[in-house]
C-alpha positions as MATLAB code, in Angstrom:
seq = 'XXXXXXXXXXXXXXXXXXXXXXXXXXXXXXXXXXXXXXXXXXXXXXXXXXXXXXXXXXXXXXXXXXXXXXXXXXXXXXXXXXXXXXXXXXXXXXXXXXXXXXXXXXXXXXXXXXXXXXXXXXXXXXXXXXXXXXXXXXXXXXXXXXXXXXXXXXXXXXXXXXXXXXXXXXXXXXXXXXXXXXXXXXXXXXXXXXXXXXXXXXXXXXXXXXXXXXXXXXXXXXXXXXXXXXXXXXXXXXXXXXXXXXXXXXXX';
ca = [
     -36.831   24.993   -8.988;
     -36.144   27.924   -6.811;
     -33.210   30.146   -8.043;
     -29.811   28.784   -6.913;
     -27.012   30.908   -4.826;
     -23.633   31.129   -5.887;
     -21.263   32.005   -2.840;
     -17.191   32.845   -3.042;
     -15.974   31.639    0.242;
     -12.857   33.819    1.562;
     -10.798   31.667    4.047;
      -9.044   34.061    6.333;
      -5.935   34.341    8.028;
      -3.674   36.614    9.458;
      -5.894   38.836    7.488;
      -5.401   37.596    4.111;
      -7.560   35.580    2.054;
      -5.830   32.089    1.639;
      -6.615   28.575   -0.163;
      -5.230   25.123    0.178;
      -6.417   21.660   -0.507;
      -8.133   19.181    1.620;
      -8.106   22.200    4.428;
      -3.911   22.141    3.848;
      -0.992   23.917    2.497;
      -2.661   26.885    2.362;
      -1.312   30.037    0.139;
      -2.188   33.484    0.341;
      -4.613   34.613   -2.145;
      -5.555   38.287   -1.487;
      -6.637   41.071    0.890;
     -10.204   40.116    1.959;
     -11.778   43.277    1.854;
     -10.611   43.867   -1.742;
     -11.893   40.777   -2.940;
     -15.140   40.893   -1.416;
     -15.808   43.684   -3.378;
     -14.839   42.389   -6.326;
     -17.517   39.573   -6.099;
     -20.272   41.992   -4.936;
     -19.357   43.668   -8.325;
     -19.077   40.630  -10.105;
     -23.134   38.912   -9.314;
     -22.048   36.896   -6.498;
     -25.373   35.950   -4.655;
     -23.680   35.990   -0.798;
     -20.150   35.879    0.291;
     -18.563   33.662    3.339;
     -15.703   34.891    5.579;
     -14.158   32.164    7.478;
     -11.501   32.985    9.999;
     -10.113   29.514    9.548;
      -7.149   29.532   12.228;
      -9.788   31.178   15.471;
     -11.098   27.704   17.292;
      -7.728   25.883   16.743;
      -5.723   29.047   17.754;
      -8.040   29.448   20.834;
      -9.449   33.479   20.208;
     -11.964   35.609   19.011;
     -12.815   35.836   15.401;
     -11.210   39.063   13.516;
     -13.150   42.241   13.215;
     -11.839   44.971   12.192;
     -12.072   43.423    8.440;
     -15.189   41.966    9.145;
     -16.702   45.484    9.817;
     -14.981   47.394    6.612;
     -15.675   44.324    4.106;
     -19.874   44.796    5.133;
     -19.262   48.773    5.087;
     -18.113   48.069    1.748;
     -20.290   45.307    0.060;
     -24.330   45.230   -0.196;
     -25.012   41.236   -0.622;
     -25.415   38.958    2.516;
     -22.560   38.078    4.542;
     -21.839   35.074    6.353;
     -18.988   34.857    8.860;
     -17.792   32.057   11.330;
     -14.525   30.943   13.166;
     -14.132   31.084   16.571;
     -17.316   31.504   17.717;
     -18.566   30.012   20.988;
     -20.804   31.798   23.137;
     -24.110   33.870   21.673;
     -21.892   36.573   23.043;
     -19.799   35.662   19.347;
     -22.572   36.035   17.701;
     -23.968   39.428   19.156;
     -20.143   40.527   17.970;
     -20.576   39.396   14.926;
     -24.037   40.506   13.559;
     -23.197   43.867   15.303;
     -19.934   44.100   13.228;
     -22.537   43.767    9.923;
     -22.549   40.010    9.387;
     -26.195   38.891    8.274;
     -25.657   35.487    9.387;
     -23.301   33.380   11.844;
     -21.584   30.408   10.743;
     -20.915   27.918   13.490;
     -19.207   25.317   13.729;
     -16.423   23.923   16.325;
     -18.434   26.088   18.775;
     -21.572   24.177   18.132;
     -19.311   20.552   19.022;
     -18.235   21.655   22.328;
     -21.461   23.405   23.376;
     -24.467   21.536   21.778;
     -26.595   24.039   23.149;
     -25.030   27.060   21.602;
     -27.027   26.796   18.062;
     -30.690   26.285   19.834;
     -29.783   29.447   22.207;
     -28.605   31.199   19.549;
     -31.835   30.609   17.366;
     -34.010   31.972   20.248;
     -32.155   35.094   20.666;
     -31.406   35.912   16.789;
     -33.952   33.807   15.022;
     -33.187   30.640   12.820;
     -32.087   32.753    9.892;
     -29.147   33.987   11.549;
     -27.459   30.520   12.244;
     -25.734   28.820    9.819;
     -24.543   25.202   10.964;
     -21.088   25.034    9.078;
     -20.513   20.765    8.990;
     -16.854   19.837    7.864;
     -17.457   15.930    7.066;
     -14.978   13.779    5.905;
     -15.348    9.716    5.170;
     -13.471    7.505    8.220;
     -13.798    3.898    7.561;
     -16.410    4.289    4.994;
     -18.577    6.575    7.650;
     -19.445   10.664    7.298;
     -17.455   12.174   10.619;
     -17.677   15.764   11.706;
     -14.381   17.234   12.279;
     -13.834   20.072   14.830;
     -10.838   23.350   14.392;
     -10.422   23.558   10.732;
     -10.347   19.889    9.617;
      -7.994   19.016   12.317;
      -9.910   16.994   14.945;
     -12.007   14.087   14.011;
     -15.055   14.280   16.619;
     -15.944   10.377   16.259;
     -19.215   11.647   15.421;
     -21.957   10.701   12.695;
     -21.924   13.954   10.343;
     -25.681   13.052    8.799;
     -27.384   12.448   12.245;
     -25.638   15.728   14.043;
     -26.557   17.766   11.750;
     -29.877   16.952   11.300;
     -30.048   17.314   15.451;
     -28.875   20.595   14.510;
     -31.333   21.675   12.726;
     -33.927   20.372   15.091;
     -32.305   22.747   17.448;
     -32.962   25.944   15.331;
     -29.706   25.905   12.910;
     -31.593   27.595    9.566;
     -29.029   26.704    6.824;
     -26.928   24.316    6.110;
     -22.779   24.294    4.681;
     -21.380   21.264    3.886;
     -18.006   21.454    3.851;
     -16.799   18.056    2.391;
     -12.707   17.658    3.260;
     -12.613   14.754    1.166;
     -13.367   16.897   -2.005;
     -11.785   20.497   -0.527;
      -9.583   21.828   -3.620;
      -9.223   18.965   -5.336;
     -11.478   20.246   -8.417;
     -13.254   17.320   -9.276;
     -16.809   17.671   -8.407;
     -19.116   18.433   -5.258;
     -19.411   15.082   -3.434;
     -23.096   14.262   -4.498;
     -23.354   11.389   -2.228;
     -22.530   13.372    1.165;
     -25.351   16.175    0.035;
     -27.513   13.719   -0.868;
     -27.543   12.089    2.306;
     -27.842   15.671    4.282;
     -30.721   16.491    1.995;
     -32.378   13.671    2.789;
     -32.519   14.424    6.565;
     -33.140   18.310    6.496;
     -35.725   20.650    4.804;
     -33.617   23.847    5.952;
     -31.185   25.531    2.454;
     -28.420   23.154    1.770;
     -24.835   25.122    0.747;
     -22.816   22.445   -1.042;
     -19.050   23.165   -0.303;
     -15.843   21.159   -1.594;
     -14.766   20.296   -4.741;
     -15.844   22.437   -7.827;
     -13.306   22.882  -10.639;
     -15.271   24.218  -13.203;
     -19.004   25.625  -14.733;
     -19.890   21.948  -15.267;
     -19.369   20.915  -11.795;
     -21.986   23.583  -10.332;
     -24.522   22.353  -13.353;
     -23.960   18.695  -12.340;
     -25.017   19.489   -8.976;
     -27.838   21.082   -9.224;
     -29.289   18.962  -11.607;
     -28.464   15.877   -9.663;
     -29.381   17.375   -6.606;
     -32.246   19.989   -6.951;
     -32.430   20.181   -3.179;
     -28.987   21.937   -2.668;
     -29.609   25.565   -2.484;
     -26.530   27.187   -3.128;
     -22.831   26.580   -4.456;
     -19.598   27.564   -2.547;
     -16.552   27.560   -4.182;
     -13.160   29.839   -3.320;
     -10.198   28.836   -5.571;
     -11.670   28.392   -8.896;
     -13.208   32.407   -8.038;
     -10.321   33.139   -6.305;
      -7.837   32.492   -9.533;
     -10.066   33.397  -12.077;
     -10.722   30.086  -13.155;
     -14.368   30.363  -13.416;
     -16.382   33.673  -13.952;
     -19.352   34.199  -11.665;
     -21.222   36.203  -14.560;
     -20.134   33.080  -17.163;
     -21.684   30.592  -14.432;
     -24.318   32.226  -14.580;
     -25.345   32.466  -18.100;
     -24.365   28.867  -18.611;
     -26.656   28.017  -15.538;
     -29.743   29.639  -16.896;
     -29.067   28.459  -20.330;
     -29.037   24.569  -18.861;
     -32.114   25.485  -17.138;
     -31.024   26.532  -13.349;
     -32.640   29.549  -12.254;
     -29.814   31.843  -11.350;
     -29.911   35.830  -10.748;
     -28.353   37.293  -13.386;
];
Protein backbone atom coordinates (compact mmCIF):
# COMPACT_ATOMS: atom_id res chain seq x y z
CA UNK A 1 0.00 0.00 0.00
CA UNK A 2 1.48 3.23 -1.09
CA UNK A 3 1.58 5.94 1.68
CA UNK A 4 -1.75 7.81 1.97
CA UNK A 5 -2.18 11.87 1.75
CA UNK A 6 -3.93 13.72 4.23
CA UNK A 7 -5.21 17.16 2.76
CA UNK A 8 -7.05 20.23 4.90
CA UNK A 9 -9.26 21.75 2.34
CA UNK A 10 -9.72 25.71 2.95
CA UNK A 11 -13.04 26.84 1.31
CA UNK A 12 -12.65 30.48 0.50
CA UNK A 13 -14.63 33.43 0.45
CA UNK A 14 -14.51 36.93 0.60
CA UNK A 15 -11.11 35.97 1.73
CA UNK A 16 -11.83 34.01 4.69
CA UNK A 17 -11.71 30.44 5.19
CA UNK A 18 -15.40 29.23 5.71
CA UNK A 19 -17.33 25.75 6.33
CA UNK A 20 -20.90 24.68 6.05
CA UNK A 21 -22.72 21.48 5.52
CA UNK A 22 -23.91 19.80 2.45
CA UNK A 23 -22.05 22.94 0.52
CA UNK A 24 -24.60 25.36 2.89
CA UNK A 25 -24.82 27.73 5.69
CA UNK A 26 -21.48 28.41 5.58
CA UNK A 27 -19.53 30.22 8.68
CA UNK A 28 -16.37 31.86 8.72
CA UNK A 29 -13.61 29.86 10.02
CA UNK A 30 -10.30 31.81 9.66
CA UNK A 31 -7.87 33.89 7.58
CA UNK A 32 -6.57 31.47 4.89
CA UNK A 33 -3.15 32.35 4.83
CA UNK A 34 -2.84 31.84 8.61
CA UNK A 35 -4.23 28.58 8.55
CA UNK A 36 -2.38 27.23 5.79
CA UNK A 37 0.49 27.63 7.70
CA UNK A 38 -0.63 26.13 10.49
CA UNK A 39 -1.18 22.77 8.61
CA UNK A 40 2.20 22.99 6.78
CA UNK A 41 3.47 23.09 10.46
CA UNK A 42 1.24 20.60 11.62
CA UNK A 43 2.30 17.28 8.82
CA UNK A 44 -0.37 18.01 6.47
CA UNK A 45 0.66 16.11 3.21
CA UNK A 46 -0.98 18.96 0.58
CA UNK A 47 -3.42 21.67 1.18
CA UNK A 48 -6.60 22.71 -1.18
CA UNK A 49 -7.78 26.33 -1.65
CA UNK A 50 -11.13 26.51 -3.11
CA UNK A 51 -12.55 29.87 -4.00
CA UNK A 52 -16.01 28.44 -3.59
CA UNK A 53 -18.25 31.58 -4.62
CA UNK A 54 -15.88 32.34 -8.35
CA UNK A 55 -18.03 30.18 -11.14
CA UNK A 56 -21.43 31.00 -9.48
CA UNK A 57 -20.40 34.69 -8.92
CA UNK A 58 -19.15 34.83 -12.59
CA UNK A 59 -15.08 36.11 -11.96
CA UNK A 60 -11.69 35.25 -11.66
CA UNK A 61 -10.41 33.21 -8.83
CA UNK A 62 -8.62 35.38 -5.90
CA UNK A 63 -4.92 35.94 -5.94
CA UNK A 64 -3.47 38.01 -3.98
CA UNK A 65 -3.91 35.21 -1.06
CA UNK A 66 -3.22 32.62 -3.32
CA UNK A 67 0.31 34.10 -3.97
CA UNK A 68 1.23 34.94 -0.06
CA UNK A 69 -0.30 31.48 1.30
CA UNK A 70 2.50 29.51 -1.39
CA UNK A 71 5.19 32.33 -0.38
CA UNK A 72 4.47 31.14 2.94
CA UNK A 73 3.96 27.27 2.97
CA UNK A 74 6.44 24.49 1.38
CA UNK A 75 3.85 21.40 0.75
CA UNK A 76 1.85 21.16 -2.58
CA UNK A 77 -0.92 23.38 -3.24
CA UNK A 78 -3.97 22.82 -5.04
CA UNK A 79 -6.30 25.66 -6.01
CA UNK A 80 -9.59 25.83 -8.13
CA UNK A 81 -12.76 28.09 -8.48
CA UNK A 82 -13.44 29.96 -11.27
CA UNK A 83 -11.33 28.68 -13.62
CA UNK A 84 -12.24 28.42 -17.31
CA UNK A 85 -9.82 29.04 -19.89
CA UNK A 86 -5.95 27.51 -19.71
CA UNK A 87 -5.46 31.22 -19.45
CA UNK A 88 -6.86 30.36 -15.44
CA UNK A 89 -4.60 28.05 -15.16
CA UNK A 90 -1.36 29.88 -16.47
CA UNK A 91 -2.68 32.50 -13.53
CA UNK A 92 -2.80 30.15 -11.25
CA UNK A 93 0.41 27.98 -11.39
CA UNK A 94 2.20 31.37 -11.97
CA UNK A 95 0.70 32.69 -8.65
CA UNK A 96 2.58 29.31 -6.96
CA UNK A 97 -0.22 26.76 -7.15
CA UNK A 98 1.35 23.20 -8.00
CA UNK A 99 -1.78 21.97 -9.33
CA UNK A 100 -5.25 23.30 -10.80
CA UNK A 101 -8.42 22.09 -9.59
CA UNK A 102 -11.19 22.24 -12.14
CA UNK A 103 -14.29 21.85 -12.04
CA UNK A 104 -17.50 23.97 -13.33
CA UNK A 105 -14.98 25.10 -16.00
CA UNK A 106 -14.41 21.61 -17.16
CA UNK A 107 -18.74 21.24 -17.57
CA UNK A 108 -19.09 24.11 -19.80
CA UNK A 109 -15.91 23.57 -21.85
CA UNK A 110 -15.24 19.75 -22.11
CA UNK A 111 -12.22 20.53 -23.83
CA UNK A 112 -10.61 22.70 -21.25
CA UNK A 113 -9.01 19.65 -19.07
CA UNK A 114 -7.43 17.76 -22.35
CA UNK A 115 -5.93 21.36 -23.48
CA UNK A 116 -4.89 22.00 -20.31
CA UNK A 117 -2.99 18.56 -19.94
CA UNK A 118 -1.06 19.29 -23.20
CA UNK A 119 0.13 22.60 -22.20
CA UNK A 120 0.91 21.84 -18.31
CA UNK A 121 1.15 18.10 -18.26
CA UNK A 122 -1.41 15.66 -16.54
CA UNK A 123 0.01 16.35 -13.11
CA UNK A 124 -1.12 19.76 -13.04
CA UNK A 125 -4.95 19.03 -13.51
CA UNK A 126 -6.93 18.01 -10.90
CA UNK A 127 -10.63 17.08 -12.01
CA UNK A 128 -12.60 18.37 -8.85
CA UNK A 129 -16.22 16.08 -9.26
CA UNK A 130 -19.02 17.37 -6.80
CA UNK A 131 -21.52 14.22 -7.05
CA UNK A 132 -24.53 13.98 -5.30
CA UNK A 133 -27.31 10.92 -5.53
CA UNK A 134 -30.66 12.15 -7.76
CA UNK A 135 -33.12 9.42 -7.96
CA UNK A 136 -30.80 6.81 -6.80
CA UNK A 137 -28.13 8.01 -9.70
CA UNK A 138 -24.39 9.80 -9.06
CA UNK A 139 -24.99 13.52 -10.83
CA UNK A 140 -22.26 16.07 -11.25
CA UNK A 141 -23.26 19.36 -10.03
CA UNK A 142 -21.82 22.61 -11.53
CA UNK A 143 -21.08 26.37 -9.24
CA UNK A 144 -20.59 25.11 -5.81
CA UNK A 145 -23.28 22.41 -5.43
CA UNK A 146 -25.84 24.61 -6.91
CA UNK A 147 -26.63 23.31 -10.42
CA UNK A 148 -27.43 19.75 -11.04
CA UNK A 149 -25.81 19.07 -14.66
CA UNK A 150 -28.21 15.93 -15.42
CA UNK A 151 -25.08 14.22 -15.92
CA UNK A 152 -23.67 10.63 -14.91
CA UNK A 153 -20.81 11.59 -12.26
CA UNK A 154 -18.94 7.90 -12.74
CA UNK A 155 -18.90 7.98 -16.63
CA UNK A 156 -17.74 11.94 -16.86
CA UNK A 157 -15.24 11.56 -14.90
CA UNK A 158 -13.74 8.71 -16.12
CA UNK A 159 -14.02 10.69 -19.78
CA UNK A 160 -12.07 13.04 -17.86
CA UNK A 161 -9.44 11.31 -17.20
CA UNK A 162 -9.22 9.89 -20.66
CA UNK A 163 -8.77 13.47 -21.59
CA UNK A 164 -5.56 14.05 -19.47
CA UNK A 165 -7.22 15.04 -15.90
CA UNK A 166 -4.21 13.35 -13.51
CA UNK A 167 -6.04 13.23 -10.11
CA UNK A 168 -9.06 12.80 -8.97
CA UNK A 169 -11.42 14.83 -5.87
CA UNK A 170 -14.48 13.52 -5.07
CA UNK A 171 -16.42 15.81 -3.51
CA UNK A 172 -19.54 13.84 -2.28
CA UNK A 173 -22.52 16.64 -1.29
CA UNK A 174 -24.48 13.98 0.08
CA UNK A 175 -21.85 13.38 2.91
CA UNK A 176 -20.30 17.28 2.94
CA UNK A 177 -20.14 18.13 6.87
CA UNK A 178 -22.29 15.83 8.04
CA UNK A 179 -19.41 13.77 9.96
CA UNK A 180 -20.43 10.43 9.41
CA UNK A 181 -18.10 8.74 7.13
CA UNK A 182 -16.59 9.13 3.47
CA UNK A 183 -19.28 7.70 1.15
CA UNK A 184 -17.47 4.33 0.30
CA UNK A 185 -19.88 3.42 -2.31
CA UNK A 186 -19.41 6.70 -4.57
CA UNK A 187 -15.33 6.09 -4.35
CA UNK A 188 -15.74 2.77 -4.95
CA UNK A 189 -17.48 3.18 -8.03
CA UNK A 190 -14.86 6.08 -9.28
CA UNK A 191 -12.08 3.69 -8.41
CA UNK A 192 -13.36 1.24 -10.33
CA UNK A 193 -13.29 3.31 -13.58
CA UNK A 194 -9.91 5.26 -13.12
CA UNK A 195 -6.24 4.26 -12.38
CA UNK A 196 -5.27 8.11 -11.89
CA UNK A 197 -4.91 9.14 -7.44
CA UNK A 198 -8.34 9.17 -6.02
CA UNK A 199 -8.88 12.24 -3.18
CA UNK A 200 -11.90 11.10 -1.18
CA UNK A 201 -13.79 14.31 -0.03
CA UNK A 202 -17.11 14.57 2.19
CA UNK A 203 -17.93 13.32 5.28
CA UNK A 204 -15.12 12.55 7.88
CA UNK A 205 -15.90 13.20 11.56
CA UNK A 206 -13.24 11.59 13.17
CA UNK A 207 -9.61 9.35 13.10
CA UNK A 208 -11.81 6.28 12.53
CA UNK A 209 -13.48 7.54 9.53
CA UNK A 210 -10.04 8.15 7.55
CA UNK A 211 -8.94 4.39 8.86
CA UNK A 212 -12.26 2.96 7.58
CA UNK A 213 -11.54 4.28 4.29
CA UNK A 214 -8.53 3.32 3.53
CA UNK A 215 -8.88 0.00 4.61
CA UNK A 216 -12.08 -0.48 2.73
CA UNK A 217 -10.85 1.22 -0.10
CA UNK A 218 -7.01 0.81 -0.62
CA UNK A 219 -7.36 2.51 -3.98
CA UNK A 220 -8.21 6.05 -2.59
CA UNK A 221 -5.07 7.96 -2.40
CA UNK A 222 -5.62 10.66 -0.18
CA UNK A 223 -8.16 12.09 2.53
CA UNK A 224 -9.70 15.65 2.47
CA UNK A 225 -11.33 16.88 5.26
CA UNK A 226 -11.81 20.87 6.41
CA UNK A 227 -14.05 21.15 9.53
CA UNK A 228 -12.95 18.43 11.72
CA UNK A 229 -9.05 20.29 10.98
CA UNK A 230 -10.54 23.39 10.87
CA UNK A 231 -12.06 23.14 14.70
CA UNK A 232 -9.58 21.11 16.10
CA UNK A 233 -11.55 18.17 16.18
CA UNK A 234 -9.04 15.86 14.83
CA UNK A 235 -5.16 16.34 14.98
CA UNK A 236 -3.29 15.77 11.74
CA UNK A 237 -0.12 14.49 13.80
CA UNK A 238 -2.78 12.10 16.03
CA UNK A 239 -4.18 10.80 12.50
CA UNK A 240 -1.27 10.03 11.75
CA UNK A 241 0.12 7.93 14.42
CA UNK A 242 -3.18 6.12 14.68
CA UNK A 243 -2.91 5.50 10.81
CA UNK A 244 0.46 3.88 10.91
CA UNK A 245 -0.31 2.05 14.02
CA UNK A 246 -3.56 0.34 12.07
CA UNK A 247 -1.23 -0.31 9.34
CA UNK A 248 -1.70 2.74 6.68
CA UNK A 249 1.44 4.04 5.53
CA UNK A 250 1.32 7.69 6.40
CA UNK A 251 4.35 10.35 6.52
CA UNK A 252 4.93 11.06 9.78
Amino acid sequence: MITKRIIPCLDVKNGRVVKGVNFAGLNDVASPVELAKFYSSCGADELVFYDITASAEGRALFTDILTETARSVFIPLTVGGGINTTDDFARVLACGADKVSVNSGAIRDPGLVERAARLYGSQCVVLSADVKRVDGMFRVFAKGGRENTGMEAIEWIRRCVENGAGEIVVNSIDTDGVKRGFDLEMLEAVCEVVSVPVIASGGAGCTKDFIDLFKALPKVDAGLAASIFHFGEVSIKELKQEMAQAGIPARI
